Amino acid sequence: MSPVLAAPPSVPVGTGMSIFDPMFVGMDEYGHPVYLPMIYRNILIGGEPGAGKSSFLNTVIGTASLCLDVSLCLLDGKQVELGLWENCADVFVGPDLDLAILTLQRLQTVMDNRYAFLKSVRRQKMVPGDVFGAILIAIDEIAFYSATAGDKKTQEQFSSLLRDLVARGRAVGIIVAAATQRPSSDIIPTSLRDLFAWRFAGRCTTNVSSDIVLGHGWAARGYSSNTVDPTNQGCGYLIAEGGNPVLIKAAYMSNDDIIRVADYAAWTRRTTTTTASAELHAAA
Ligand SMILES: Nc1ncnc2c1ncn2[C@@H]1O[C@H](COP(=O)(O)OP(=O)(O)OP(=O)(O)O)[C@@H](O)[C@H]1O
Ligand SMILES: [Mg+2]
């Protein structure tokens, strides 16, 4: 009847980017670009209010949104920090601890199933072009779910699920990127912090807070994000496991940049099913 219905589904033109490629996150103090390999790794982002944590997280999500081999799972107690990416995400959790726990439980099941699959094909980790893609779990303000909302029991449930995903998810492509305003040891126990391969400390109010993010003893050796100028948002120390902290200025996406990239990413991520149903609606 309608020629539109007979047409093959269109194929959105993607970027060809992959989560297996290192991700641009900013510039170091010598003006060199800083790229982070994110696959098989997790990142913790800490700092005082206004330090640039959500902006850093938005850059990570923005780059991942353009990689079609990673799904996005976003948790944001404030809703507006990561909300602009909702149409690119498979799951978006707002200020709802029960939904956050349910989502992490689902991810835990996915993780276990993936390991069972890898074992069945006698492999130890996922590889580029694998039968399943990576999953980025981005959490803005861990403390909302681990210390503010709900009661002690549910908060602990959330924390232990998160710890499990951070600890075991790497080989099956589960990447956790989490931000926290209060990098105190009750929010980020040392045992959890040390599981994050990458850690970024934006300006912190004290040397102790900076050490909680970077690792004990770095302030004494002259690496403290307390020395970052409060007006220099997005500047902080980045450390990789086994390395020394490096001072960087994080890349920044304005609200308009995010909207533009998110709209494009959502378009490249639409499935054939939604394309077909949109065409059916257009043809009706
Ligand atoms: N890399 C950057 N370059 C330039 N400006 C930045 C950068 N990162 C953040 N800013 C500026 O700092 C402001 C605060 O940043 P952001 O919202 O990311 O802070 P935050 O650490 O998430 O704060 P909060 O803890 O209150 O959520 C931004 O609105 C932006 O104007
Ligand atoms: Mg924020």
PDB file of C-alpha atoms and ligand atoms in Angstrom:
ATOM      1  CA  MET A   1       0.000   0.000   0.000  1.00  0.00           C
ATOM      2  CA  SER A   2       2.390   2.661   1.243  1.00  0.00           C
ATOM      3  CA  PRO A   3       5.872   2.667  -0.348  1.00  0.00           C
ATOM      4  CA  VAL A   4       7.341   3.583   3.085  1.00  0.00           C
ATOM      5  CA  LEU A   5       6.281   0.222   4.525  1.00  0.00           C
ATOM      6  CA  ALA A   6       8.026  -1.639   1.734  1.00  0.00           C
ATOM      7  CA  ALA A   7      11.310   0.268   2.132  1.00  0.00           C
ATOM      8  CA  PRO A   8      14.106  -1.503   4.023  1.00  0.00           C
ATOM      9  CA  PRO A   9      14.796  -0.086   7.482  1.00  0.00           C
ATOM     10  CA  SER A  10      17.304   2.745   7.348  1.00  0.00           C
ATOM     11  CA  VAL A  11      20.733   2.289   8.917  1.00  0.00           C
ATOM     12  CA  PRO A  12      21.852   5.233  11.057  1.00  0.00           C
ATOM     13  CA  VAL A  13      25.380   6.386  10.332  1.00  0.00           C
ATOM     14  CA  GLY A  14      27.397   5.853  13.496  1.00  0.00           C
ATOM     15  CA  THR A  15      30.824   7.144  14.473  1.00  0.00           C
ATOM     16  CA  GLY A  16      32.726   3.870  14.237  1.00  0.00           C
ATOM     17  CA  MET A  17      34.001   4.523  17.762  1.00  0.00           C
ATOM     18  CA  SER A  18      34.514   1.640  20.179  1.00  0.00           C
ATOM     19  CA  ILE A  19      34.666   1.390  23.946  1.00  0.00           C
ATOM     20  CA  PHE A  20      37.806  -0.685  23.387  1.00  0.00           C
ATOM     21  CA  ASP A  21      39.560   2.506  22.240  1.00  0.00           C
ATOM     22  CA  PRO A  22      41.039   4.811  24.909  1.00  0.00           C
ATOM     23  CA  MET A  23      38.759   7.707  25.750  1.00  0.00           C
ATOM     24  CA  PHE A  24      39.835  11.380  25.630  1.00  0.00           C
ATOM     25  CA  VAL A  25      39.222  12.939  29.056  1.00  0.00           C
ATOM     26  CA  GLY A  26      41.288  16.114  29.126  1.00  0.00           C
ATOM     27  CA  MET A  27      44.744  17.698  28.983  1.00  0.00           C
ATOM     28  CA  ASP A  28      47.675  17.319  31.339  1.00  0.00           C
ATOM     29  CA  GLU A  29      49.704  20.228  32.689  1.00  0.00           C
ATOM     30  CA  TYR A  30      52.112  20.013  29.733  1.00  0.00           C
ATOM     31  CA  GLY A  31      49.254  20.429  27.282  1.00  0.00           C
ATOM     32  CA  HIS A  32      49.222  16.797  26.208  1.00  0.00           C
ATOM     33  CA  PRO A  33      45.916  15.036  25.621  1.00  0.00           C
ATOM     34  CA  VAL A  34      45.031  12.394  28.209  1.00  0.00           C
ATOM     35  CA  TYR A  35      43.365   9.214  27.008  1.00  0.00           C
ATOM     36  CA  LEU A  36      41.976   6.580  29.369  1.00  0.00           C
ATOM     37  CA  PRO A  37      41.403   2.976  28.375  1.00  0.00           C
ATOM     38  CA  MET A  38      38.029   2.310  30.031  1.00  0.00           C
ATOM     39  CA  ILE A  39      37.367  -1.288  29.043  1.00  0.00           C
ATOM     40  CA  TYR A  40      38.180  -3.782  31.847  1.00  0.00           C
ATOM     41  CA  ARG A  41      38.417  -0.812  34.224  1.00  0.00           C
ATOM     42  CA  ASN A  42      36.333   1.322  36.585  1.00  0.00           C
ATOM     43  CA  ILE A  43      36.666   4.966  37.536  1.00  0.00           C
ATOM     44  CA  LEU A  44      35.941   6.802  40.789  1.00  0.00           C
ATOM     45  CA  ILE A  45      35.450  10.564  40.622  1.00  0.00           C
ATOM     46  CA  GLY A  46      35.584  12.553  43.866  1.00  0.00           C
ATOM     47  CA  GLY A  47      35.698  16.175  44.909  1.00  0.00           C
ATOM     48  CA  GLU A  48      33.957  18.979  46.766  1.00  0.00           C
ATOM     49  CA  PRO A  49      30.655  20.467  45.495  1.00  0.00           C
ATOM     50  CA  GLY A  50      31.279  22.233  42.196  1.00  0.00           C
ATOM     51  CA  ALA A  51      34.628  20.519  41.601  1.00  0.00           C
ATOM     52  CA  GLY A  52      33.514  19.234  38.193  1.00  0.00           C
ATOM     53  CA  LYS A  53      32.557  15.628  38.987  1.00  0.00           C
ATOM     54  CA  SER A  54      29.301  15.519  37.039  1.00  0.00           C
ATOM     55  CA  SER A  55      30.963  17.267  34.101  1.00  0.00           C
ATOM     56  CA  PHE A  56      33.697  14.612  34.067  1.00  0.00           C
ATOM     57  CA  LEU A  57      31.063  11.894  34.243  1.00  0.00           C
ATOM     58  CA  ASN A  58      29.140  13.541  31.395  1.00  0.00           C
ATOM     59  CA  THR A  59      32.272  13.453  29.216  1.00  0.00           C
ATOM     60  CA  VAL A  60      32.733   9.745  29.918  1.00  0.00           C
ATOM     61  CA  ILE A  61      29.058   9.024  29.173  1.00  0.00           C
ATOM     62  CA  GLY A  62      29.137  11.262  26.088  1.00  0.00           C
ATOM     63  CA  THR A  63      32.067   9.366  24.595  1.00  0.00           C
ATOM     64  CA  ALA A  64      30.517   6.011  25.491  1.00  0.00           C
ATOM     65  CA  SER A  65      27.193   7.086  23.975  1.00  0.00           C
ATOM     66  CA  LEU A  66      28.944   7.342  20.603  1.00  0.00           C
ATOM     67  CA  CYS A  67      30.355   3.814  20.886  1.00  0.00           C
ATOM     68  CA  LEU A  68      27.760   1.330  19.734  1.00  0.00           C
ATOM     69  CA  ASP A  69      29.452  -1.560  21.535  1.00  0.00           C
ATOM     70  CA  VAL A  70      28.508  -0.278  25.002  1.00  0.00           C
ATOM     71  CA  SER A  71      25.081   0.065  26.620  1.00  0.00           C
ATOM     72  CA  LEU A  72      24.425   2.768  29.151  1.00  0.00           C
ATOM     73  CA  CYS A  73      22.918   2.289  32.572  1.00  0.00           C
ATOM     74  CA  LEU A  74      22.632   5.586  34.426  1.00  0.00           C
ATOM     75  CA  LEU A  75      21.862   6.248  38.087  1.00  0.00           C
ATOM     76  CA  ASP A  76      21.420   9.841  39.138  1.00  0.00           C
ATOM     77  CA  GLY A  77      19.750  10.793  42.400  1.00  0.00           C
ATOM     78  CA  LYS A  78      19.551  14.417  41.200  1.00  0.00           C
ATOM     79  CA  GLN A  79      18.098  13.404  37.794  1.00  0.00           C
ATOM     80  CA  VAL A  80      19.396  16.487  35.969  1.00  0.00           C
ATOM     81  CA  GLU A  81      23.125  15.678  36.090  1.00  0.00           C
ATOM     82  CA  LEU A  82      22.867  12.695  33.740  1.00  0.00           C
ATOM     83  CA  GLY A  83      19.257  13.171  32.659  1.00  0.00           C
ATOM     84  CA  LEU A  84      20.145  14.550  29.219  1.00  0.00           C
ATOM     85  CA  TRP A  85      21.442  11.090  28.251  1.00  0.00           C
ATOM     86  CA  GLU A  86      18.225   9.277  29.168  1.00  0.00           C
ATOM     87  CA  ASN A  87      17.255   8.593  25.550  1.00  0.00           C
ATOM     88  CA  CYS A  88      20.646   6.954  24.922  1.00  0.00           C
ATOM     89  CA  ALA A  89      20.411   4.763  28.011  1.00  0.00           C
ATOM     90  CA  ASP A  90      18.974   1.294  28.413  1.00  0.00           C
ATOM     91  CA  VAL A  91      18.114   2.140  32.020  1.00  0.00           C
ATOM     92  CA  PHE A  92      17.842   5.474  33.790  1.00  0.00           C
ATOM     93  CA  VAL A  93      17.360   5.455  37.559  1.00  0.00           C
ATOM     94  CA  GLY A  94      16.458   8.667  39.385  1.00  0.00           C
ATOM     95  CA  PRO A  95      16.030   9.132  43.147  1.00  0.00           C
ATOM     96  CA  ASP A  96      14.624   5.652  43.688  1.00  0.00           C
ATOM     97  CA  LEU A  97      16.761   3.338  45.821  1.00  0.00           C
ATOM     98  CA  ASP A  98      14.508   0.309  45.244  1.00  0.00           C
ATOM     99  CA  LEU A  99      14.863   0.703  41.478  1.00  0.00           C
ATOM    100  CA  ALA A 100      18.611   1.220  41.872  1.00  0.00           C
ATOM    101  CA  ILE A 101      18.889  -2.051  43.822  1.00  0.00           C
ATOM    102  CA  LEU A 102      16.681  -3.890  41.317  1.00  0.00           C
ATOM    103  CA  THR A 103      18.848  -2.564  38.476  1.00  0.00           C
ATOM    104  CA  LEU A 104      22.097  -3.632  40.124  1.00  0.00           C
ATOM    105  CA  GLN A 105      20.574  -7.063  40.816  1.00  0.00           C
ATOM    106  CA  ARG A 106      19.686  -7.393  37.127  1.00  0.00           C
ATOM    107  CA  LEU A 107      23.224  -6.364  36.207  1.00  0.00           C
ATOM    108  CA  GLN A 108      24.599  -8.926  38.642  1.00  0.00           C
ATOM    109  CA  THR A 109      22.549 -11.628  36.891  1.00  0.00           C
ATOM    110  CA  VAL A 110      23.799 -10.413  33.494  1.00  0.00           C
ATOM    111  CA  MET A 111      27.351 -10.559  34.829  1.00  0.00           C
ATOM    112  CA  ASP A 112      26.917 -14.114  36.145  1.00  0.00           C
ATOM    113  CA  ASN A 113      25.338 -15.263  32.859  1.00  0.00           C
ATOM    114  CA  ARG A 114      28.185 -13.739  30.885  1.00  0.00           C
ATOM    115  CA  TYR A 115      30.762 -15.535  33.010  1.00  0.00           C
ATOM    116  CA  ALA A 116      28.867 -18.807  32.553  1.00  0.00           C
ATOM    117  CA  PHE A 117      28.958 -18.207  28.794  1.00  0.00           C
ATOM    118  CA  LEU A 118      32.677 -17.362  28.768  1.00  0.00           C
ATOM    119  CA  LYS A 119      33.377 -20.504  30.784  1.00  0.00           C
ATOM    120  CA  SER A 120      31.362 -22.586  28.339  1.00  0.00           C
ATOM    121  CA  VAL A 121      33.462 -21.313  25.422  1.00  0.00           C
ATOM    122  CA  ARG A 122      36.678 -21.596  27.448  1.00  0.00           C
ATOM    123  CA  ARG A 123      37.532 -17.894  27.498  1.00  0.00           C
ATOM    124  CA  GLN A 124      38.521 -15.580  30.350  1.00  0.00           C
ATOM    125  CA  LYS A 125      37.266 -12.232  29.121  1.00  0.00           C
ATOM    126  CA  MET A 126      35.177 -10.543  26.451  1.00  0.00           C
ATOM    127  CA  VAL A 127      36.911  -9.227  23.337  1.00  0.00           C
ATOM    128  CA  PRO A 128      36.104  -6.591  20.675  1.00  0.00           C
ATOM    129  CA  GLY A 129      33.218  -7.715  18.451  1.00  0.00           C
ATOM    130  CA  ASP A 130      32.068 -10.248  21.055  1.00  0.00           C
ATOM    131  CA  VAL A 131      28.538 -11.652  21.109  1.00  0.00           C
ATOM    132  CA  PHE A 132      27.647  -9.202  23.865  1.00  0.00           C
ATOM    133  CA  GLY A 133      28.642  -5.560  24.269  1.00  0.00           C
ATOM    134  CA  ALA A 134      30.069  -3.722  27.242  1.00  0.00           C
ATOM    135  CA  ILE A 135      27.855  -1.975  29.809  1.00  0.00           C
ATOM    136  CA  LEU A 136      28.715   1.379  31.372  1.00  0.00           C
ATOM    137  CA  ILE A 137      27.140   1.876  34.800  1.00  0.00           C
ATOM    138  CA  ALA A 138      27.426   5.591  35.611  1.00  0.00           C
ATOM    139  CA  ILE A 139      26.415   6.730  39.087  1.00  0.00           C
ATOM    140  CA  ASP A 140      26.255  10.388  40.037  1.00  0.00           C
ATOM    141  CA  GLU A 141      26.566  10.623  43.788  1.00  0.00           C
ATOM    142  CA  ILE A 142      27.075   7.172  45.229  1.00  0.00           C
ATOM    143  CA  ALA A 143      26.230   8.612  48.662  1.00  0.00           C
ATOM    144  CA  PHE A 144      22.606   9.262  47.672  1.00  0.00           C
ATOM    145  CA  TYR A 145      22.058   5.514  47.286  1.00  0.00           C
ATOM    146  CA  SER A 146      24.588   4.276  49.859  1.00  0.00           C
ATOM    147  CA  ALA A 147      23.991   6.728  52.708  1.00  0.00           C
ATOM    148  CA  THR A 148      21.031   9.072  52.167  1.00  0.00           C
ATOM    149  CA  ALA A 149      17.959   7.369  50.671  1.00  0.00           C
ATOM    150  CA  GLY A 150      16.274   4.332  52.254  1.00  0.00           C
ATOM    151  CA  ASP A 151      17.381   2.697  55.498  1.00  0.00           C
ATOM    152  CA  LYS A 152      20.597   1.079  56.630  1.00  0.00           C
ATOM    153  CA  LYS A 153      19.613  -2.333  55.304  1.00  0.00           C
ATOM    154  CA  THR A 154      18.799  -1.153  51.778  1.00  0.00           C
ATOM    155  CA  GLN A 155      21.828   1.147  51.690  1.00  0.00           C
ATOM    156  CA  GLU A 156      24.070  -1.765  52.590  1.00  0.00           C
ATOM    157  CA  GLN A 157      22.367  -3.903  49.971  1.00  0.00           C
ATOM    158  CA  PHE A 158      23.120  -1.249  47.357  1.00  0.00           C
ATOM    159  CA  SER A 159      26.752  -0.931  48.491  1.00  0.00           C
ATOM    160  CA  SER A 160      27.408  -4.656  48.438  1.00  0.00           C
ATOM    161  CA  LEU A 161      25.849  -5.026  44.961  1.00  0.00           C
ATOM    162  CA  LEU A 162      27.974  -2.142  43.703  1.00  0.00           C
ATOM    163  CA  ARG A 163      31.094  -3.615  45.259  1.00  0.00           C
ATOM    164  CA  ASP A 164      30.395  -6.939  43.560  1.00  0.00           C
ATOM    165  CA  LEU A 165      29.919  -5.308  40.144  1.00  0.00           C
ATOM    166  CA  VAL A 166      33.076  -3.224  40.548  1.00  0.00           C
ATOM    167  CA  ALA A 167      35.039  -6.263  41.734  1.00  0.00           C
ATOM    168  CA  ARG A 168      33.835  -8.878  39.253  1.00  0.00           C
ATOM    169  CA  GLY A 169      32.413  -6.988  36.278  1.00  0.00           C
ATOM    170  CA  ARG A 170      35.588  -6.005  34.462  1.00  0.00           C
ATOM    171  CA  ALA A 171      36.274  -9.120  32.405  1.00  0.00           C
ATOM    172  CA  VAL A 172      32.710  -9.247  31.053  1.00  0.00           C
ATOM    173  CA  GLY A 173      32.755  -5.593  30.009  1.00  0.00           C
ATOM    174  CA  ILE A 174      30.915  -4.053  32.958  1.00  0.00           C
ATOM    175  CA  ILE A 175      32.494  -0.652  33.584  1.00  0.00           C
ATOM    176  CA  VAL A 176      31.517   1.393  36.645  1.00  0.00           C
ATOM    177  CA  ALA A 177      32.045   5.166  36.612  1.00  0.00           C
ATOM    178  CA  ALA A 178      30.944   6.670  39.910  1.00  0.00           C
ATOM    179  CA  ALA A 179      31.086  10.148  41.409  1.00  0.00           C
ATOM    180  CA  THR A 180      30.982  11.167  45.028  1.00  0.00           C
ATOM    181  CA  GLN A 181      30.801  14.563  46.685  1.00  0.00           C
ATOM    182  CA  ARG A 182      31.777  13.217  50.086  1.00  0.00           C
ATOM    183  CA  PRO A 183      34.873  11.116  49.639  1.00  0.00           C
ATOM    184  CA  SER A 184      34.834  10.027  53.282  1.00  0.00           C
ATOM    185  CA  SER A 185      35.617   6.487  54.315  1.00  0.00           C
ATOM    186  CA  ASP A 186      31.995   5.767  55.352  1.00  0.00           C
ATOM    187  CA  ILE A 187      30.894   6.407  51.731  1.00  0.00           C
ATOM    188  CA  ILE A 188      33.919   4.926  49.980  1.00  0.00           C
ATOM    189  CA  PRO A 189      35.490   2.272  52.175  1.00  0.00           C
ATOM    190  CA  THR A 190      39.144   1.715  51.258  1.00  0.00           C
ATOM    191  CA  SER A 191      38.317  -1.809  50.153  1.00  0.00           C
ATOM    192  CA  LEU A 192      35.896  -0.404  47.550  1.00  0.00           C
ATOM    193  CA  ARG A 193      38.164   2.489  46.507  1.00  0.00           C
ATOM    194  CA  ASP A 194      41.060   0.205  45.720  1.00  0.00           C
ATOM    195  CA  LEU A 195      38.913  -1.725  43.240  1.00  0.00           C
ATOM    196  CA  PHE A 196      38.687   1.339  40.980  1.00  0.00           C
ATOM    197  CA  ALA A 197      41.542   1.236  38.473  1.00  0.00           C
ATOM    198  CA  TRP A 198      41.177   4.942  37.680  1.00  0.00           C
ATOM    199  CA  ARG A 199      40.546   7.609  40.292  1.00  0.00           C
ATOM    200  CA  PHE A 200      40.059  11.315  39.716  1.00  0.00           C
ATOM    201  CA  ALA A 201      40.200  13.762  42.621  1.00  0.00           C
ATOM    202  CA  GLY A 202      38.787  17.146  41.699  1.00  0.00           C
ATOM    203  CA  ARG A 203      39.356  19.889  44.263  1.00  0.00           C
ATOM    204  CA  CYS A 204      38.897  18.491  47.768  1.00  0.00           C
ATOM    205  CA  THR A 205      38.456  20.504  50.953  1.00  0.00           C
ATOM    206  CA  THR A 206      41.210  18.635  52.819  1.00  0.00           C
ATOM    207  CA  ASN A 207      44.308  16.551  52.163  1.00  0.00           C
ATOM    208  CA  VAL A 208      42.536  13.656  53.876  1.00  0.00           C
ATOM    209  CA  SER A 209      39.635  13.782  51.396  1.00  0.00           C
ATOM    210  CA  SER A 210      42.096  13.906  48.516  1.00  0.00           C
ATOM    211  CA  ASP A 211      43.909  10.875  49.924  1.00  0.00           C
ATOM    212  CA  ILE A 212      40.638   8.998  50.268  1.00  0.00           C
ATOM    213  CA  VAL A 213      40.177   9.262  46.506  1.00  0.00           C
ATOM    214  CA  LEU A 214      43.781   8.941  45.343  1.00  0.00           C
ATOM    215  CA  GLY A 215      45.065   6.562  48.002  1.00  0.00           C
ATOM    216  CA  HIS A 216      46.679   6.958  51.395  1.00  0.00           C
ATOM    217  CA  GLY A 217      49.940   8.923  51.503  1.00  0.00           C
ATOM    218  CA  TRP A 218      49.765  10.868  48.239  1.00  0.00           C
ATOM    219  CA  ALA A 219      49.134  14.224  49.954  1.00  0.00           C
ATOM    220  CA  ALA A 220      52.277  13.750  52.039  1.00  0.00           C
ATOM    221  CA  ARG A 221      54.200  13.192  48.809  1.00  0.00           C
ATOM    222  CA  GLY A 222      52.918  16.453  47.360  1.00  0.00           C
ATOM    223  CA  TYR A 223      49.897  15.243  45.412  1.00  0.00           C
ATOM    224  CA  SER A 224      46.799  16.756  46.974  1.00  0.00           C
ATOM    225  CA  SER A 225      43.794  18.057  45.100  1.00  0.00           C
ATOM    226  CA  ASN A 226      43.349  20.462  48.011  1.00  0.00           C
ATOM    227  CA  THR A 227      45.950  22.590  46.206  1.00  0.00           C
ATOM    228  CA  VAL A 228      43.660  23.010  43.177  1.00  0.00           C
ATOM    229  CA  ASP A 229      42.272  26.531  42.886  1.00  0.00           C
ATOM    230  CA  PRO A 230      38.526  26.519  43.742  1.00  0.00           C
ATOM    231  CA  THR A 231      37.830  28.533  40.596  1.00  0.00           C
ATOM    232  CA  ASN A 232      39.590  25.964  38.421  1.00  0.00           C
ATOM    233  CA  GLN A 233      36.709  23.518  38.030  1.00  0.00           C
ATOM    234  CA  GLY A 234      37.486  20.292  36.229  1.00  0.00           C
ATOM    235  CA  CYS A 235      41.102  20.397  37.374  1.00  0.00           C
ATOM    236  CA  GLY A 236      42.336  17.572  39.587  1.00  0.00           C
ATOM    237  CA  TYR A 237      44.636  14.612  40.023  1.00  0.00           C
ATOM    238  CA  LEU A 238      44.095  11.465  38.030  1.00  0.00           C
ATOM    239  CA  ILE A 239      45.730   8.250  39.165  1.00  0.00           C
ATOM    240  CA  ALA A 240      45.858   4.788  37.681  1.00  0.00           C
ATOM    241  CA  GLU A 241      46.538   1.672  39.704  1.00  0.00           C
ATOM    242  CA  GLY A 242      50.272   1.384  40.155  1.00  0.00           C
ATOM    243  CA  GLY A 243      50.963   4.878  38.779  1.00  0.00           C
ATOM    244  CA  ASN A 244      51.618   8.384  40.084  1.00  0.00           C
ATOM    245  CA  PRO A 245      48.883  11.055  40.158  1.00  0.00           C
ATOM    246  CA  VAL A 246      48.839  13.331  37.124  1.00  0.00           C
ATOM    247  CA  LEU A 247      47.357  16.819  37.219  1.00  0.00           C
ATOM    248  CA  ILE A 248      44.771  17.226  34.468  1.00  0.00           C
ATOM    249  CA  LYS A 249      42.104  19.646  33.315  1.00  0.00           C
ATOM    250  CA  ALA A 250      39.105  17.578  32.364  1.00  0.00           C
ATOM    251  CA  ALA A 251      37.391  18.011  29.022  1.00  0.00           C
ATOM    252  CA  TYR A 252      34.077  19.799  29.358  1.00  0.00           C
ATOM    253  CA  MET A 253      30.766  19.537  27.529  1.00  0.00           C
ATOM    254  CA  SER A 254      28.353  22.438  27.932  1.00  0.00           C
ATOM    255  CA  ASN A 255      24.626  21.822  28.245  1.00  0.00           C
ATOM    256  CA  ASP A 256      24.200  22.538  24.523  1.00  0.00           C
ATOM    257  CA  ASP A 257      27.073  20.184  23.628  1.00  0.00           C
ATOM    258  CA  ILE A 258      25.449  17.413  25.644  1.00  0.00           C
ATOM    259  CA  ILE A 259      22.054  17.931  24.017  1.00  0.00           C
ATOM    260  CA  ARG A 260      23.609  17.859  20.541  1.00  0.00           C
ATOM    261  CA  VAL A 261      25.701  14.731  21.176  1.00  0.00           C
ATOM    262  CA  ALA A 262      22.913  12.974  23.089  1.00  0.00           C
ATOM    263  CA  ASP A 263      20.391  13.561  20.282  1.00  0.00           C
ATOM    264  CA  TYR A 264      22.821  12.238  17.689  1.00  0.00           C
ATOM    265  CA  ALA A 265      23.801   9.267  19.870  1.00  0.00           C
ATOM    266  CA  ALA A 266      20.141   8.418  20.534  1.00  0.00           C
ATOM    267  CA  TRP A 267      19.542   8.467  16.772  1.00  0.00           C
ATOM    268  CA  THR A 268      22.480   6.164  16.030  1.00  0.00           C
ATOM    269  CA  ARG A 269      21.359   3.859  18.829  1.00  0.00           C
ATOM    270  CA  ARG A 270      17.738   3.470  17.710  1.00  0.00           C
ATOM    271  CA  THR A 271      16.925  -0.109  16.864  1.00  0.00           C
ATOM    272  CA  THR A 272      15.425  -1.485  13.670  1.00  0.00           C
ATOM    273  CA  THR A 273      12.288  -2.183  15.680  1.00  0.00           C
ATOM    274  CA  THR A 274      11.808   1.423  16.677  1.00  0.00           C
ATOM    275  CA  THR A 275      12.698   2.538  13.151  1.00  0.00           C
ATOM    276  CA  ALA A 276      10.075   0.210  11.764  1.00  0.00           C
ATOM    277  CA  SER A 277       7.428   1.307  14.244  1.00  0.00           C
ATOM    278  CA  ALA A 278       8.218   4.991  13.585  1.00  0.00           C
ATOM    279  CA  GLU A 279       7.769   4.309   9.884  1.00  0.00           C
ATOM    280  CA  LEU A 280       4.506   2.525  10.578  1.00  0.00           C
ATOM    281  CA  HIS A 281       3.297   5.545  12.571  1.00  0.00           C
ATOM    282  CA  ALA A 282       4.432   7.915   9.819  1.00  0.00           C
ATOM    283  CA  ALA A 283       2.646   5.831   7.249  1.00  0.00           C
ATOM    284  CA  ALA A 284      -0.599   5.567   9.239  1.00  0.00           C
TER     285      ALA A 284
HETATM  286  N1  LIG B   1      36.338  20.674  32.914  1.00  0.00           N
HETATM  287  C1  LIG B   1      35.724  21.836  33.133  1.00  0.00           C
HETATM  288  N2  LIG B   1      36.113  22.945  32.484  1.00  0.00           N
HETATM  289  C2  LIG B   1      35.499  24.129  32.695  1.00  0.00           C
HETATM  290  N3  LIG B   1      34.482  24.321  33.554  1.00  0.00           N
HETATM  291  C3  LIG B   1      34.052  23.262  34.238  1.00  0.00           C
HETATM  292  C4  LIG B   1      34.641  21.963  34.068  1.00  0.00           C
HETATM  293  N4  LIG B   1      34.014  21.100  34.884  1.00  0.00           N
HETATM  294  C5  LIG B   1      33.083  21.822  35.532  1.00  0.00           C
HETATM  295  N5  LIG B   1      33.091  23.119  35.145  1.00  0.00           N
HETATM  296  C6  LIG B   1      32.225  24.180  35.653  1.00  0.00           C
HETATM  297  O1  LIG B   1      31.950  23.929  37.010  1.00  0.00           O
HETATM  298  C7  LIG B   1      30.548  23.816  37.237  1.00  0.00           C
HETATM  299  C8  LIG B   1      30.271  22.757  38.281  1.00  0.00           C
HETATM  300  O2  LIG B   1      30.648  21.505  37.744  1.00  0.00           O
HETATM  301  P1  LIG B   1      29.888  20.178  38.130  1.00  0.00           P
HETATM  302  O3  LIG B   1      28.412  20.374  38.147  1.00  0.00           O
HETATM  303  O4  LIG B   1      30.422  19.105  37.254  1.00  0.00           O
HETATM  304  O5  LIG B   1      30.385  19.997  39.628  1.00  0.00           O
HETATM  305  P2  LIG B   1      30.093  18.826  40.637  1.00  0.00           P
HETATM  306  O6  LIG B   1      31.398  18.428  41.205  1.00  0.00           O
HETATM  307  O7  LIG B   1      29.302  17.751  39.992  1.00  0.00           O
HETATM  308  O8  LIG B   1      29.224  19.545  41.740  1.00  0.00           O
HETATM  309  P3  LIG B   1      28.124  18.927  42.737  1.00  0.00           P
HETATM  310  O9  LIG B   1      28.914  18.155  43.759  1.00  0.00           O
HETATM  311  O10 LIG B   1      27.466  20.113  43.322  1.00  0.00           O
HETATM  312  O11 LIG B   1      27.220  18.048  41.942  1.00  0.00           O
HETATM  313  C9  LIG B   1      29.962  23.509  35.880  1.00  0.00           C
HETATM  314  O12 LIG B   1      28.657  23.989  35.749  1.00  0.00           O
HETATM  315  C10 LIG B   1      30.894  24.225  34.936  1.00  0.00           C
HETATM  316  O13 LIG B   1      30.513  25.579  34.810  1.00  0.00           O
HETATM  317 MG    MG B   2      27.436  17.004  40.355  1.00  0.00          MG
END
